[in-house]
Coordinates of C-alpha atoms and ligand atoms in Angstrom, one line a residue:
M1392 CA -9.5 -4.3 -24.5
N1393 CA -12.5 -2.8 -22.8
F1394 CA -12.4 0.6 -20.9
T1395 CA -15.9 0.3 -19.5
E1396 CA -16.1 -1.3 -16.1
T1397 CA -18.5 -4.2 -15.7
D1398 CA -21.9 -3.7 -14.0
E1399 CA -20.4 -5.5 -11.0
Q1400 CA -17.3 -3.3 -10.9
Q1401 CA -19.5 -0.2 -11.2
A1402 CA -21.8 -1.4 -8.4
L1403 CA -18.8 -2.1 -6.2
R1404 CA -17.4 1.4 -6.8
A1405 CA -20.8 2.9 -5.9
A1406 CA -21.3 0.8 -2.8
V1407 CA -17.8 1.6 -1.5
A1408 CA -18.3 5.3 -2.2
D1409 CA -21.6 5.2 -0.3
L1410 CA -20.0 3.6 2.7
A1411 CA -17.0 6.0 2.6
S1412 CA -19.2 9.0 2.5
K1413 CA -20.5 8.2 6.0
Y1414 CA -16.9 8.5 7.3
G1415 CA -14.8 10.9 5.1
Y1416 CA -11.6 12.9 5.7
G1417 CA -12.9 14.4 8.9
Y1418 CA -13.1 11.0 10.5
F1419 CA -9.6 10.1 9.1
T1420 CA -7.9 13.1 10.5
R1421 CA -9.8 13.1 13.8
Q1422 CA -8.7 9.5 14.5
A1423 CA -5.1 10.2 13.3
R1424 CA -4.7 13.4 15.4
S1425 CA -6.1 11.7 18.5
G1426 CA -4.0 8.6 18.2
G1427 CA -7.1 6.5 17.2
R1428 CA -7.6 3.9 14.5
L1429 CA -10.0 3.4 11.6
T1430 CA -11.6 0.4 13.3
E1431 CA -15.2 1.2 12.7
L1432 CA -14.7 1.8 9.0
W1433 CA -12.5 -1.3 8.7
Q1434 CA -15.1 -3.5 10.3
E1435 CA -18.0 -2.0 8.3
A1436 CA -16.1 -2.4 5.0
A1437 CA -15.1 -6.0 6.1
K1438 CA -18.8 -6.8 6.8
L1439 CA -19.8 -5.7 3.3
G1440 CA -17.1 -8.0 1.9
F1441 CA -14.9 -5.2 0.6
I1442 CA -11.7 -6.1 2.5
G1443 CA -11.3 -9.6 1.1
V1444 CA -12.9 -9.0 -2.3
N1445 CA -9.7 -10.3 -4.1
L1446 CA -9.3 -13.5 -2.0
P1447 CA -10.6 -16.9 -3.1
E1448 CA -14.3 -17.7 -2.4
D1449 CA -13.3 -21.1 -1.0
Y1450 CA -11.6 -19.3 1.9
G1451 CA -14.2 -16.7 2.5
G1452 CA -13.1 -14.1 0.0
G1453 CA -15.1 -12.4 -2.8
G1454 CA -13.4 -14.4 -5.6
A1455 CA -12.6 -11.2 -7.6
G1456 CA -9.2 -9.8 -8.3
M1457 CA -6.7 -7.0 -7.7
Y1458 CA -8.7 -4.8 -10.0
E1459 CA -11.6 -4.9 -7.6
L1460 CA -9.5 -4.5 -4.5
A1461 CA -8.0 -1.4 -6.0
I1462 CA -11.5 -0.1 -6.7
V1463 CA -12.3 -0.5 -3.0
L1464 CA -9.2 1.4 -1.8
E1465 CA -9.4 4.1 -4.5
E1466 CA -13.0 4.9 -3.6
L1467 CA -12.3 4.9 0.2
A1468 CA -9.4 7.3 -0.4
A1469 CA -11.4 9.4 -2.7
A1470 CA -13.7 10.2 0.2
G1471 CA -10.6 11.0 2.3
C1472 CA -10.6 7.8 4.3
G1473 CA -8.2 5.3 2.7
L1474 CA -7.3 2.2 4.7
L1475 CA -3.6 1.7 4.5
M1476 CA -3.8 -1.8 5.9
M1477 CA -5.6 -2.9 2.8
V1478 CA -2.3 -2.4 1.0
V1479 CA -0.8 -4.9 3.3
S1480 CA -3.2 -7.4 4.7
P1481 CA -5.4 -8.6 1.8
A1482 CA -3.2 -7.4 -1.0
I1483 CA 0.3 -8.5 0.0
C1484 CA -0.2 -11.1 2.7
G1485 CA -3.5 -12.6 1.5
T1486 CA -2.2 -12.9 -2.0
I1487 CA 1.0 -14.6 -1.1
I1488 CA -0.7 -17.1 1.2
A1489 CA -3.5 -17.7 -1.3
R1490 CA -0.9 -18.4 -4.1
F1491 CA 1.8 -20.2 -2.2
G1492 CA 0.5 -21.3 1.2
T1493 CA -0.3 -24.9 2.1
D1494 CA -4.0 -25.9 2.4
E1495 CA -3.5 -25.7 6.2
Q1496 CA -2.0 -22.2 6.0
K1497 CA -4.8 -21.1 3.7
Q1498 CA -7.5 -22.6 6.0
H1499 CA -5.9 -20.9 9.0
W1500 CA -5.2 -17.4 7.7
L1501 CA -7.3 -16.5 4.7
P1502 CA -10.8 -16.6 6.2
K1503 CA -9.6 -14.2 9.0
I1504 CA -7.9 -11.9 6.5
A1505 CA -10.8 -12.0 4.1
S1506 CA -13.4 -11.2 6.8
G1507 CA -11.2 -8.5 8.2
S1508 CA -11.3 -10.0 11.7
S1509 CA -7.6 -10.4 11.5
I1510 CA -5.0 -8.1 10.1
M1511 CA -1.6 -9.2 8.9
A1512 CA 1.2 -6.7 8.7
F1513 CA 4.2 -7.0 6.4
G1514 CA 7.9 -6.5 7.3
I1515 CA 10.6 -6.4 4.8
T1516 CA 12.5 -3.0 5.5
E1517 CA 15.4 -3.1 7.8
P1518 CA 17.5 -0.2 9.2
D1519 CA 20.3 -1.1 6.8
A1520 CA 18.1 -2.6 4.0
G1521 CA 15.4 -0.3 2.6
S1522 CA 16.0 0.2 -1.1
N1523 CA 18.5 -2.6 -1.2
S1524 CA 16.8 -5.8 -0.1
H1525 CA 19.9 -7.8 -0.9
K1526 CA 21.3 -6.5 2.4
L1527 CA 18.5 -8.1 4.5
T1528 CA 20.1 -9.5 7.7
T1529 CA 17.0 -11.1 9.4
V1530 CA 18.1 -14.7 9.5
A1531 CA 16.0 -17.9 10.0
T1532 CA 17.9 -20.9 11.3
R1533 CA 16.4 -24.4 11.1
D1534 CA 16.4 -26.2 14.5
G1535 CA 14.7 -29.6 14.1
D1536 CA 11.1 -29.0 13.6
T1537 CA 11.3 -25.3 14.2
W1538 CA 12.7 -22.1 12.8
V1539 CA 14.5 -19.5 14.9
L1540 CA 14.4 -16.0 13.6
N1541 CA 16.7 -13.1 14.6
G1542 CA 16.7 -9.6 13.1
R1543 CA 15.3 -6.0 13.1
K1544 CA 12.7 -4.4 11.0
I1545 CA 11.8 -0.7 10.6
Y1546 CA 8.8 1.4 9.5
I1547 CA 6.4 -1.6 9.7
S1548 CA 2.9 -0.3 9.5
G1549 CA 0.0 -1.3 11.7
V1550 CA 1.8 -3.9 13.9
D1551 CA -0.4 -2.8 16.9
E1552 CA -3.5 -3.8 14.9
A1553 CA -2.1 -7.0 13.6
E1554 CA -2.4 -10.6 14.7
A1555 CA 0.7 -11.5 12.8
V1556 CA 3.4 -10.0 10.6
L1557 CA 4.6 -11.6 7.4
I1558 CA 8.4 -11.3 7.8
V1559 CA 10.8 -11.4 5.0
G1560 CA 14.1 -13.0 6.1
R1561 CA 16.7 -15.2 4.6
T1562 CA 17.7 -18.7 5.7
A1563 CA 21.1 -19.3 7.4
D1564 CA 22.2 -21.2 4.2
A1565 CA 21.5 -18.1 2.1
K1566 CA 22.9 -15.7 4.6
T1567 CA 24.8 -13.6 2.1
G1568 CA 24.9 -12.7 -1.5
K1569 CA 21.9 -12.3 -3.8
L1570 CA 18.6 -12.3 -1.9
R1571 CA 16.8 -15.6 -1.7
P1572 CA 14.1 -14.5 0.7
A1573 CA 12.2 -16.8 3.0
L1574 CA 8.7 -15.7 4.2
F1575 CA 7.5 -16.4 7.7
V1576 CA 4.2 -15.7 9.5
V1577 CA 5.1 -14.4 12.9
P1578 CA 2.2 -14.0 15.4
T1579 CA 2.7 -10.7 17.3
D1580 CA 2.4 -12.5 20.7
T1581 CA 5.4 -14.9 19.9
P1582 CA 8.0 -14.8 22.7
G1583 CA 11.1 -12.9 21.5
F1584 CA 9.0 -10.7 19.1
T1585 CA 8.7 -7.1 20.4
F1586 CA 7.9 -3.8 18.8
E1587 CA 8.0 -0.1 19.6
P1588 CA 6.3 2.8 17.8
I1589 CA 8.4 5.3 15.8
E1590 CA 7.4 8.9 16.3
M1591 CA 6.4 10.0 12.8
D1592 CA 5.8 13.5 11.4
I1593 CA 2.8 12.5 9.3
V1594 CA -0.9 12.6 10.1
M1595 CA -1.8 9.0 9.6
P1596 CA -4.0 6.7 11.8
E1597 CA -1.7 3.7 11.0
K1598 CA 1.4 3.8 13.1
Q1599 CA 4.9 2.7 12.1
Y1600 CA 7.0 0.3 14.2
L1601 CA 10.5 -0.9 14.9
L1602 CA 10.5 -4.7 15.3
F1603 CA 12.9 -6.8 17.3
L1604 CA 13.2 -10.5 16.6
D1605 CA 15.3 -12.1 19.2
D1606 CA 15.4 -16.0 19.0
V1607 CA 11.7 -16.0 17.8
T1608 CA 10.9 -19.7 17.6
L1609 CA 8.3 -20.7 15.1
P1610 CA 6.9 -24.0 14.0
A1611 CA 7.9 -25.4 10.5
T1612 CA 4.4 -24.4 9.3
A1613 CA 5.3 -20.7 9.7
L1614 CA 7.3 -20.8 6.5
I1615 CA 5.2 -19.8 3.5
G1616 CA 6.0 -21.5 0.3
D1617 CA 9.5 -22.6 -0.7
E1618 CA 12.5 -21.5 1.4
G1619 CA 14.8 -21.3 -1.6
A1620 CA 12.7 -19.9 -4.4
A1621 CA 10.7 -17.3 -2.6
L1622 CA 11.8 -14.3 -4.7
M1623 CA 9.0 -15.0 -7.1
Q1624 CA 6.6 -15.5 -4.2
L1625 CA 7.7 -12.2 -2.8
F1626 CA 7.1 -10.3 -6.0
A1627 CA 3.7 -12.0 -6.2
G1628 CA 2.9 -9.8 -3.2
L1629 CA 4.9 -6.7 -4.0
N1630 CA 3.2 -6.2 -7.3
P1631 CA -0.2 -6.0 -5.6
E1632 CA 1.3 -3.7 -3.0
R1633 CA 2.4 -1.3 -5.8
I1634 CA -1.0 -1.4 -7.4
M1635 CA -2.7 -0.7 -4.1
A1636 CA -0.3 2.1 -3.2
S1637 CA -1.3 3.7 -6.6
A1638 CA -4.9 3.3 -5.8
M1639 CA -4.6 5.0 -2.4
A1640 CA -2.6 7.9 -4.0
I1641 CA -5.0 8.4 -6.9
G1642 CA -8.0 8.2 -4.6
S1643 CA -6.5 10.8 -2.2
S1644 CA -5.7 13.1 -5.1
R1645 CA -9.3 12.8 -6.4
Y1646 CA -10.4 14.0 -3.0
A1647 CA -8.0 17.0 -3.1
L1648 CA -9.0 17.9 -6.7
D1649 CA -12.7 17.8 -5.9
K1650 CA -12.1 20.2 -3.1
A1651 CA -10.0 22.5 -5.3
V1652 CA -12.5 22.5 -8.1
G1653 CA -15.5 23.1 -5.7
Y1654 CA -13.6 26.0 -4.2
A1655 CA -12.5 27.5 -7.5
K1656 CA -16.1 27.6 -8.7
E1657 CA -17.2 29.5 -5.6
R1658 CA -14.4 31.7 -4.5
T1659 CA -14.5 35.1 -6.1
V1660 CA -11.6 37.4 -5.5
W1661 CA -12.0 40.0 -8.3
D1662 CA -15.2 39.9 -10.4
V1663 CA -15.4 36.2 -11.4
P1664 CA -14.8 32.9 -9.6
I1665 CA -11.0 32.1 -9.4
G1666 CA -11.6 29.0 -11.5
A1667 CA -12.3 31.4 -14.5
H1668 CA -8.6 32.4 -14.5
Q1669 CA -6.6 30.1 -16.8
G1670 CA -3.7 30.5 -14.3
L1671 CA -5.7 28.3 -12.0
A1672 CA -7.9 26.3 -14.4
H1673 CA -5.0 25.1 -16.6
P1674 CA -2.9 23.5 -13.8
L1675 CA -6.1 21.9 -12.4
A1676 CA -6.9 20.5 -15.9
Q1677 CA -3.3 19.3 -16.2
V1678 CA -3.3 17.3 -12.9
K1679 CA -6.7 15.9 -13.9
I1680 CA -5.0 14.5 -17.1
E1681 CA -2.0 13.2 -15.1
L1682 CA -4.3 11.5 -12.6
E1683 CA -6.3 9.8 -15.3
L1684 CA -3.1 8.6 -17.0
A1685 CA -1.8 7.2 -13.7
K1686 CA -5.1 5.5 -13.2
L1687 CA -5.0 3.9 -16.6
M1688 CA -1.6 2.4 -15.8
M1689 CA -2.8 1.1 -12.5
Q1690 CA -5.8 -0.5 -14.2
K1691 CA -3.5 -2.1 -16.8
A1692 CA -1.2 -3.4 -14.0
A1693 CA -4.2 -4.9 -12.1
T1694 CA -5.7 -6.4 -15.3
L1695 CA -2.4 -8.1 -16.2
Y1696 CA -1.9 -9.3 -12.6
D1697 CA -5.4 -10.8 -12.5
A1698 CA -4.7 -12.4 -15.9
G1699 CA -1.7 -14.2 -14.4
D1700 CA 1.0 -12.3 -16.3
D1701 CA 3.3 -11.6 -13.4
M1702 CA 6.2 -10.3 -15.5
A1703 CA 4.2 -7.8 -17.5
A1704 CA 2.2 -6.8 -14.4
G1705 CA 5.5 -6.1 -12.6
E1706 CA 6.6 -3.6 -15.2
A1707 CA 3.1 -1.9 -15.2
A1708 CA 2.8 -1.9 -11.5
N1709 CA 6.1 -0.1 -11.1
M1710 CA 5.2 2.4 -13.7
A1711 CA 1.8 2.9 -12.2
K1712 CA 3.2 3.5 -8.7
Y1713 CA 5.7 6.1 -10.2
A1714 CA 3.0 7.8 -12.2
A1715 CA 0.5 7.8 -9.3
A1716 CA 3.0 9.2 -6.8
E1717 CA 4.1 12.0 -9.2
A1718 CA 0.5 12.9 -10.2
S1719 CA -0.7 12.8 -6.6
V1720 CA 2.0 15.1 -5.3
R1721 CA 1.3 17.6 -8.0
T1722 CA -2.4 17.3 -7.6
V1723 CA -2.5 17.9 -3.9
D1724 CA 0.0 20.7 -4.3
Q1725 CA -2.2 22.4 -6.9
A1726 CA -5.2 21.9 -4.7
I1727 CA -3.3 23.7 -2.0
Q1728 CA -2.5 26.6 -4.3
S1729 CA -6.2 26.8 -5.4
L1730 CA -7.5 27.1 -1.9
G1731 CA -5.0 29.8 -0.8
G1732 CA -4.8 30.2 3.0
S1733 CA -7.8 28.0 3.6
S1734 CA -5.7 25.0 2.4
M1735 CA -3.5 25.3 5.5
T1736 CA -6.4 25.0 7.9
A1737 CA -7.3 21.9 9.8
E1738 CA -10.8 22.2 8.2
F1739 CA -9.4 21.3 4.8
G1740 CA -6.4 19.3 5.9
L1741 CA -4.6 19.4 2.6
A1742 CA -1.2 20.2 4.1
A1743 CA -1.4 16.9 6.0
M1744 CA -2.6 15.2 2.9
L1745 CA 0.4 16.5 0.9
A1746 CA 2.8 14.8 3.3
N1747 CA 0.8 11.6 3.1
V1748 CA 0.8 11.4 -0.7
R1749 CA 4.4 12.5 -0.7
T1750 CA 5.2 9.3 1.1
T1751 CA 4.2 7.4 -2.1
R1752 CA 7.3 8.7 -3.7
I1753 CA 9.4 6.8 -1.1
A1754 CA 7.3 3.8 -0.1
P1755 CA 6.7 1.0 -0.7
V1756 CA 9.4 1.4 -3.4
S1757 CA 11.1 4.7 -4.1
R1758 CA 10.9 6.7 -7.3
E1759 CA 14.6 6.2 -7.9
M1760 CA 14.4 2.4 -7.6
I1761 CA 11.5 2.3 -10.1
L1762 CA 13.6 4.4 -12.5
N1763 CA 16.5 2.0 -12.0
F1764 CA 14.1 -0.9 -12.8
V1765 CA 12.7 0.7 -15.9
A1766 CA 16.2 1.7 -17.2
Q1767 CA 17.5 -1.8 -16.7
Y1768 CA 14.6 -4.0 -17.6
S1769 CA 12.4 -1.9 -19.9
L1770 CA 15.2 -0.1 -21.7
G1771 CA 18.0 -2.7 -21.5
L1772 CA 20.5 -0.1 -20.1
P1773 CA 23.4 -1.4 -17.9
K1774 CA 22.6 -1.9 -14.2
S1775 CA 23.6 1.4 -12.5
Y1776 CA 23.8 0.4 -8.8
Ligands
FAD626 C1 4.7 5.7 6.2 C2 5.6 4.5 5.8 C3 5.1 3.2 6.0 C4 5.9 2.1 5.7 N1 5.4 0.9 5.9 C5 6.2 -0.2 5.6 C6 5.7 -1.6 6.0 O1 4.6 -1.7 6.4 N2 6.6 -2.6 5.8 C7 7.8 -2.4 5.3 O2 8.5 -3.4 5.2 N3 8.3 -1.2 5.0 C8 7.5 -0.1 5.2 N4 8.0 1.2 4.9 C9 9.4 1.4 4.5 C10 9.6 1.8 3.0 O3 9.3 0.7 2.2 C11 11.0 2.3 2.9 O4 11.1 3.5 3.5 C12 11.4 2.4 1.4 O5 11.6 1.2 0.8 C13 12.8 3.2 1.2 O6 13.8 2.6 2.0 P1 14.7 3.6 3.0 O7 13.7 4.4 3.8 O8 15.6 2.7 3.8 O9 15.4 4.5 2.0 P2 17.0 4.2 1.5 O10 17.1 2.9 1.0 O11 17.9 4.6 2.6 O12 17.1 5.3 0.4 C14 17.1 6.7 0.7 C15 17.1 7.4 -0.7 O13 18.2 7.1 -1.5 C16 17.6 6.7 -2.8 N5 18.5 5.6 -3.4 C17 18.9 4.5 -2.8 N6 19.6 3.7 -3.7 C18 19.6 4.4 -4.9 C19 20.2 4.2 -6.1 N7 20.8 3.1 -6.5 N8 20.0 5.1 -7.1 C20 19.3 6.3 -6.9 N9 18.8 6.6 -5.6 C21 18.9 5.6 -4.6 C22 16.2 6.2 -2.5 O14 15.4 6.2 -3.6 C23 15.7 7.1 -1.4 O15 15.2 8.3 -2.1 C24 7.3 2.3 5.2 C25 7.7 3.6 5.1 C26 7.0 4.7 5.4 C27 7.5 6.1 5.3

């Protein structure tokens, strides 16, 4: 076990931080509040090879792993400008296609995802199937050489920016009972596929959508991997999603903590800077420890994932996402407390950041579902739901 990152990993961290410093949280909130996107940052990061760093070199990627992709997102978020679609496009969709796609599917999608020229969104959540994926009702029916999809999806991020959405459905043969998911790439211009924005109350440049799939007809090649055994394939993408959600939350919290520490060193209310009071210094030290612990678990999950140990990576990725969400909510909240009234100004933007990191407790998998998983699989307790 080695806790020192390699020279390449350190160089990657530094290069991403350098790029991110040119954009920052001001850029992120300006774009979000004006309805804009993070296109310039996405394109520049892509040009430098950051977006596809985890994807195979043969298909235009960087040939590194989830550890490196998490470095990229953590450092972008630490400057206040995390790219949510990195959680989805290269981490979930790129990984699933790289691991389970046919050569033709890899040739078609991976170079575009790796170069960042194309974004793939991911749709699993449905109005009546959020935490409980076994209730998915999006159904794919085989019709000769084609598949016909019908269903609804909700809260799907970045569909307006995406060329396609990786849709999790189930085949007509597996319409009920335990989930046997089937994964389909649906180009967003396919007839019968429509989407409308959901009015959200969070300040985030990536928008969330309600999707309608009405007799969406797709070629046989739209199915990724095996129609019957896709649960493993799905988790091959969901574990990276949890690692990347952790990276985004940890990075954002680093940003908030830096702001709080800087302020606590400068701001003098009585005779000394407020950071000299233990009432303020101790909670900041405490969240620093919690953040480092969450990061360690994220790095363990990424290391296990890159080593090919999907089962152990799954447990660690769930624990990392739990720890990162809890630590980030407490960190941003403590940063707000440290800044007093300033924290509520648009200049610092920490109130908006609190809502964003708070989302990590709910998505991509809720705190309660992780506790259910750990109780059942890690502790061997009876299934409670
Ligand atoms: C900003 C944002 C972006 C998103 N982007 C995407 C995306 O790109 N693609 C996508 O597919 N989805 C996306 N989602 C959806 C997200 O993954 C879901 O919101 C999440 O999985 C929870 O599902 P739900 O909202 O239906 O909550 P529900 O399933 O309705 O749960 C509501 C509450 O009940 C709790 N609960 C449920 N069952 C139990 C139980 N057995 N024990 C204890 N508590 C329980 C849950 O933990 C939760 O707190 C996004 C959501 C948000 C907010």
